[in-house]
mmCIF file with all atom_site columns, C-alpha atoms in Angstrom:
data_model
loop_
_atom_site.group_PDB
_atom_site.id
_atom_site.type_symbol
_atom_site.label_atom_id
_atom_site.label_alt_id
_atom_site.label_comp_id
_atom_site.label_asym_id
_atom_site.label_entity_id
_atom_site.label_seq_id
_atom_site.pdbx_PDB_ins_code
_atom_site.Cartn_x
_atom_site.Cartn_y
_atom_site.Cartn_z
_atom_site.occupancy
_atom_site.B_iso_or_equiv
_atom_site.pdbx_formal_charge
_atom_site.auth_seq_id
_atom_site.auth_comp_id
_atom_site.auth_asym_id
_atom_site.auth_atom_id
_atom_site.pdbx_PDB_model_num
ATOM 1   C CA . MET D 1 1   ? 61.824 108.147 74.466  1.00 0.00 ? 23  MET D CA 1
ATOM 2   C CA . SER D 1 2   ? 59.407 108.408 77.369  1.00 0.00 ? 24  SER D CA 1
ATOM 3   C CA . GLU D 1 3   ? 55.709 107.712 76.912  1.00 0.00 ? 25  GLU D CA 1
ATOM 4   C CA . PHE D 1 4   ? 54.856 109.910 79.918  1.00 0.00 ? 26  PHE D CA 1
ATOM 5   C CA . SER D 1 5   ? 54.082 113.612 80.058  1.00 0.00 ? 27  SER D CA 1
ATOM 6   C CA . PRO D 1 6   ? 57.033 115.548 78.604  1.00 0.00 ? 28  PRO D CA 1
ATOM 7   C CA . ALA D 1 7   ? 56.020 118.577 80.692  1.00 0.00 ? 29  ALA D CA 1
ATOM 8   C CA . PHE D 1 8   ? 56.664 116.753 83.966  1.00 0.00 ? 30  PHE D CA 1
ATOM 9   C CA . PRO D 1 9   ? 60.252 117.484 85.087  1.00 0.00 ? 31  PRO D CA 1
ATOM 10  C CA . ARG D 1 10  ? 62.315 114.426 85.922  1.00 0.00 ? 32  ARG D CA 1
ATOM 11  C CA . GLU D 1 11  ? 65.841 113.212 85.555  1.00 0.00 ? 33  GLU D CA 1
ATOM 12  C CA . ARG D 1 12  ? 67.523 109.868 85.149  1.00 0.00 ? 34  ARG D CA 1
ATOM 13  C CA . SER D 1 13  ? 70.729 108.652 86.715  1.00 0.00 ? 35  SER D CA 1
ATOM 14  C CA . GLY D 1 14  ? 71.509 105.082 85.672  1.00 0.00 ? 36  GLY D CA 1
ATOM 15  C CA . THR D 1 15  ? 68.449 103.048 86.618  1.00 0.00 ? 37  THR D CA 1
ATOM 16  C CA . ARG D 1 16  ? 67.177 105.665 89.080  1.00 0.00 ? 38  ARG D CA 1
ATOM 17  C CA . TRP D 1 17  ? 64.603 108.336 88.234  1.00 0.00 ? 39  TRP D CA 1
ATOM 18  C CA . GLN D 1 18  ? 64.041 111.457 90.312  1.00 0.00 ? 40  GLN D CA 1
ATOM 19  C CA . THR D 1 19  ? 61.771 114.493 90.392  1.00 0.00 ? 41  THR D CA 1
ATOM 20  C CA . GLU D 1 20  ? 61.104 117.418 92.702  1.00 0.00 ? 42  GLU D CA 1
ATOM 21  C CA . VAL D 1 21  ? 57.711 118.895 93.516  1.00 0.00 ? 43  VAL D CA 1
ATOM 22  C CA . GLU D 1 22  ? 56.347 121.469 95.966  1.00 0.00 ? 44  GLU D CA 1
ATOM 23  C CA . VAL D 1 23  ? 53.513 120.563 98.319  1.00 0.00 ? 45  VAL D CA 1
ATOM 24  C CA . THR D 1 24  ? 50.702 123.060 97.719  1.00 0.00 ? 46  THR D CA 1
ATOM 25  C CA . HIS D 1 25  ? 47.974 121.281 99.666  1.00 0.00 ? 47  HIS D CA 1
ATOM 26  C CA . GLY D 1 26  ? 46.451 123.629 102.249 1.00 0.00 ? 48  GLY D CA 1
ATOM 27  C CA . ILE D 1 27  ? 47.714 121.743 105.295 1.00 0.00 ? 49  ILE D CA 1
ATOM 28  C CA . GLY D 1 28  ? 50.336 119.439 103.817 1.00 0.00 ? 50  GLY D CA 1
ATOM 29  C CA . LEU D 1 29  ? 50.531 115.684 104.134 1.00 0.00 ? 51  LEU D CA 1
ATOM 30  C CA . HIS D 1 30  ? 48.150 114.923 106.968 1.00 0.00 ? 52  HIS D CA 1
ATOM 31  C CA . ALA D 1 31  ? 46.561 111.478 107.221 1.00 0.00 ? 53  ALA D CA 1
ATOM 32  C CA . ARG D 1 32  ? 44.512 111.307 103.990 1.00 0.00 ? 54  ARG D CA 1
ATOM 33  C CA . PRO D 1 33  ? 47.196 112.679 101.652 1.00 0.00 ? 55  PRO D CA 1
ATOM 34  C CA . SER D 1 34  ? 49.843 110.486 103.296 1.00 0.00 ? 56  SER D CA 1
ATOM 35  C CA . VAL D 1 35  ? 47.663 107.422 102.777 1.00 0.00 ? 57  VAL D CA 1
ATOM 36  C CA . ALA D 1 36  ? 47.008 108.394 99.140  1.00 0.00 ? 58  ALA D CA 1
ATOM 37  C CA . PHE D 1 37  ? 50.751 108.891 98.540  1.00 0.00 ? 59  PHE D CA 1
ATOM 38  C CA . THR D 1 38  ? 51.887 105.644 100.149 1.00 0.00 ? 60  THR D CA 1
ATOM 39  C CA . ARG D 1 39  ? 49.046 103.618 98.601  1.00 0.00 ? 61  ARG D CA 1
ATOM 40  C CA . LEU D 1 40  ? 50.043 104.838 95.137  1.00 0.00 ? 62  LEU D CA 1
ATOM 41  C CA . ALA D 1 41  ? 53.735 104.225 95.906  1.00 0.00 ? 63  ALA D CA 1
ATOM 42  C CA . LYS D 1 42  ? 52.969 100.654 96.956  1.00 0.00 ? 64  LYS D CA 1
ATOM 43  C CA . SER D 1 43  ? 51.258 100.006 93.630  1.00 0.00 ? 65  SER D CA 1
ATOM 44  C CA . PHE D 1 44  ? 54.672 100.117 91.900  1.00 0.00 ? 66  PHE D CA 1
ATOM 45  C CA . PRO D 1 45  ? 57.221 97.279  92.129  1.00 0.00 ? 67  PRO D CA 1
ATOM 46  C CA . CYS D 1 46  ? 60.220 99.647  92.375  1.00 0.00 ? 68  CYS D CA 1
ATOM 47  C CA . ALA D 1 47  ? 61.880 101.128 95.457  1.00 0.00 ? 69  ALA D CA 1
ATOM 48  C CA . ILE D 1 48  ? 60.548 104.639 96.181  1.00 0.00 ? 70  ILE D CA 1
ATOM 49  C CA . GLU D 1 49  ? 62.156 107.180 98.485  1.00 0.00 ? 71  GLU D CA 1
ATOM 50  C CA . VAL D 1 50  ? 61.384 110.765 99.474  1.00 0.00 ? 72  VAL D CA 1
ATOM 51  C CA . ALA D 1 51  ? 63.672 113.531 100.745 1.00 0.00 ? 73  ALA D CA 1
ATOM 52  C CA . VAL D 1 52  ? 62.152 116.587 102.409 1.00 0.00 ? 74  VAL D CA 1
ATOM 53  C CA . ASP D 1 53  ? 63.375 120.166 101.756 1.00 0.00 ? 75  ASP D CA 1
ATOM 54  C CA . GLY D 1 54  ? 66.847 119.227 100.537 1.00 0.00 ? 76  GLY D CA 1
ATOM 55  C CA . SER D 1 55  ? 67.564 116.818 103.380 1.00 0.00 ? 77  SER D CA 1
ATOM 56  C CA . ALA D 1 56  ? 70.206 114.171 102.766 1.00 0.00 ? 78  ALA D CA 1
ATOM 57  C CA . ASP D 1 57  ? 67.967 111.664 104.556 1.00 0.00 ? 79  ASP D CA 1
ATOM 58  C CA . TRP D 1 58  ? 65.813 109.540 102.261 1.00 0.00 ? 80  TRP D CA 1
ATOM 59  C CA . LEU D 1 59  ? 62.554 108.121 103.652 1.00 0.00 ? 81  LEU D CA 1
ATOM 60  C CA . ASN D 1 60  ? 60.774 104.985 102.488 1.00 0.00 ? 82  ASN D CA 1
ATOM 61  C CA . GLY D 1 61  ? 58.009 106.389 100.265 1.00 0.00 ? 83  GLY D CA 1
ATOM 62  C CA . LYS D 1 62  ? 55.881 103.300 100.866 1.00 0.00 ? 84  LYS D CA 1
ATOM 63  C CA . SER D 1 63  ? 55.852 103.710 104.660 1.00 0.00 ? 85  SER D CA 1
ATOM 64  C CA . ILE D 1 64  ? 52.881 105.604 106.088 1.00 0.00 ? 86  ILE D CA 1
ATOM 65  C CA . VAL D 1 65  ? 54.784 105.952 109.375 1.00 0.00 ? 87  VAL D CA 1
ATOM 66  C CA . LYS D 1 66  ? 57.801 107.576 107.672 1.00 0.00 ? 88  LYS D CA 1
ATOM 67  C CA . ILE D 1 67  ? 55.725 109.895 105.464 1.00 0.00 ? 89  ILE D CA 1
ATOM 68  C CA . MET D 1 68  ? 53.400 111.079 108.246 1.00 0.00 ? 90  MET D CA 1
ATOM 69  C CA . GLY D 1 69  ? 56.315 111.302 110.667 1.00 0.00 ? 91  GLY D CA 1
ATOM 70  C CA . ALA D 1 70  ? 58.118 113.730 108.346 1.00 0.00 ? 92  ALA D CA 1
ATOM 71  C CA . ARG D 1 71  ? 55.412 116.351 109.091 1.00 0.00 ? 93  ARG D CA 1
ATOM 72  C CA . ILE D 1 72  ? 55.384 117.608 105.531 1.00 0.00 ? 94  ILE D CA 1
ATOM 73  C CA . ARG D 1 73  ? 53.676 121.010 105.350 1.00 0.00 ? 95  ARG D CA 1
ATOM 74  C CA . ARG D 1 74  ? 52.526 123.332 102.581 1.00 0.00 ? 96  ARG D CA 1
ATOM 75  C CA . GLY D 1 75  ? 55.501 124.851 100.767 1.00 0.00 ? 97  GLY D CA 1
ATOM 76  C CA . THR D 1 76  ? 57.754 121.861 101.432 1.00 0.00 ? 98  THR D CA 1
ATOM 77  C CA . ARG D 1 77  ? 59.867 120.700 98.485  1.00 0.00 ? 99  ARG D CA 1
ATOM 78  C CA . LEU D 1 78  ? 59.832 116.926 98.046  1.00 0.00 ? 100 LEU D CA 1
ATOM 79  C CA . ARG D 1 79  ? 62.419 115.019 96.064  1.00 0.00 ? 101 ARG D CA 1
ATOM 80  C CA . ILE D 1 80  ? 60.962 111.716 94.948  1.00 0.00 ? 102 ILE D CA 1
ATOM 81  C CA . ARG D 1 81  ? 63.228 109.027 93.553  1.00 0.00 ? 103 ARG D CA 1
ATOM 82  C CA . ALA D 1 82  ? 62.543 105.528 92.368  1.00 0.00 ? 104 ALA D CA 1
ATOM 83  C CA . GLU D 1 83  ? 64.704 102.679 91.180  1.00 0.00 ? 105 GLU D CA 1
ATOM 84  C CA . GLY D 1 84  ? 63.695 99.477  89.459  1.00 0.00 ? 106 GLY D CA 1
ATOM 85  C CA . ALA D 1 85  ? 60.808 98.344  87.289  1.00 0.00 ? 107 ALA D CA 1
ATOM 86  C CA . ARG D 1 86  ? 58.412 101.155 86.325  1.00 0.00 ? 108 ARG D CA 1
ATOM 87  C CA . ALA D 1 87  ? 60.498 103.749 88.221  1.00 0.00 ? 109 ALA D CA 1
ATOM 88  C CA . GLU D 1 88  ? 59.860 106.574 85.760  1.00 0.00 ? 110 GLU D CA 1
ATOM 89  C CA . GLU D 1 89  ? 56.131 105.865 85.770  1.00 0.00 ? 111 GLU D CA 1
ATOM 90  C CA . ALA D 1 90  ? 56.155 105.875 89.581  1.00 0.00 ? 112 ALA D CA 1
ATOM 91  C CA . ILE D 1 91  ? 57.785 109.285 89.995  1.00 0.00 ? 113 ILE D CA 1
ATOM 92  C CA . VAL D 1 92  ? 55.518 110.832 87.373  1.00 0.00 ? 114 VAL D CA 1
ATOM 93  C CA . ALA D 1 93  ? 52.396 109.406 89.043  1.00 0.00 ? 115 ALA D CA 1
ATOM 94  C CA . LEU D 1 94  ? 53.493 110.444 92.545  1.00 0.00 ? 116 LEU D CA 1
ATOM 95  C CA . GLY D 1 95  ? 54.593 113.894 91.418  1.00 0.00 ? 117 GLY D CA 1
ATOM 96  C CA . GLU D 1 96  ? 51.287 114.453 89.653  1.00 0.00 ? 118 GLU D CA 1
ATOM 97  C CA . LEU D 1 97  ? 49.384 113.291 92.753  1.00 0.00 ? 119 LEU D CA 1
ATOM 98  C CA . VAL D 1 98  ? 51.200 115.917 94.850  1.00 0.00 ? 120 VAL D CA 1
ATOM 99  C CA . ARG D 1 99  ? 50.529 118.590 92.208  1.00 0.00 ? 121 ARG D CA 1
ATOM 100 C CA . ARG D 1 100 ? 46.828 117.680 92.197  1.00 0.00 ? 122 ARG D CA 1
ATOM 101 C CA . ASN D 1 101 ? 46.732 118.207 95.979  1.00 0.00 ? 123 ASN D CA 1
ATOM 102 C CA . PHE D 1 102 ? 46.180 114.472 96.477  1.00 0.00 ? 124 PHE D CA 1
ATOM 103 C CA . ASP D 1 103 ? 42.826 114.822 94.676  1.00 0.00 ? 125 ASP D CA 1
ATOM 104 C CA . GLU D 1 104 ? 41.310 116.356 97.801  1.00 0.00 ? 126 GLU D CA 1
ATOM 105 C CA . ASP D 1 105 ? 40.181 119.476 95.913  1.00 0.00 ? 127 ASP D CA 1
ATOM 106 C CA . ARG D 1 106 ? 37.632 117.350 94.129  1.00 0.00 ? 128 ARG D CA 1
ATOM 107 C CA . LYS D 1 107 ? 36.519 115.684 97.343  1.00 0.00 ? 129 LYS D CA 1
ATOM 108 C CA . HIS D 1 108 ? 35.924 118.917 99.267  1.00 0.00 ? 130 HIS D CA 1
ATOM 109 C CA . GLY D 1 109 ? 35.236 121.380 96.476  1.00 0.00 ? 131 GLY D CA 1
ATOM 110 C CA . ARG D 1 110 ? 37.835 123.928 97.658  1.00 0.00 ? 132 ARG D CA 1
ATOM 111 C CA . PRO D 1 111 ? 40.960 124.961 95.767  1.00 0.00 ? 133 PRO D CA 1
ATOM 112 C CA . ASP D 1 112 ? 43.162 124.693 98.868  1.00 0.00 ? 134 ASP D CA 1
ATOM 113 C CA . GLY D 1 113 ? 42.009 121.139 99.685  1.00 0.00 ? 135 GLY D CA 1
ATOM 114 C CA . ARG D 1 114 ? 40.685 122.068 103.125 1.00 0.00 ? 136 ARG D CA 1
ATOM 115 C CA . PRO D 1 115 ? 37.179 120.958 104.109 1.00 0.00 ? 137 PRO D CA 1
ATOM 116 C CA . ALA D 1 116 ? 34.396 123.493 103.588 1.00 0.00 ? 138 ALA D CA 1
#
């Protein structure tokens, strides 16, 4: 049984965990959100990959170059998968970060995450 939020949708396939989340941040993954995502991803010892809008191509979720280069905009569906130690914890944490608009709402005081 998982110790993480039961409301957070995720699935397991062998030793790999996966989730899907929609980017709702006002302008998507620009520099700050990309840094927040990759920094959090790097804090886990497992392999983390991201696929954008149903693409068959998986990007290294710990690479700022790959994440920023994907030009992920608002409304984009991200599939996040992780394999290895703490994989389930990683996808839950990353998925929740995306859902919280990379915590930029709190920084700027606007619901869409854009500066005032």
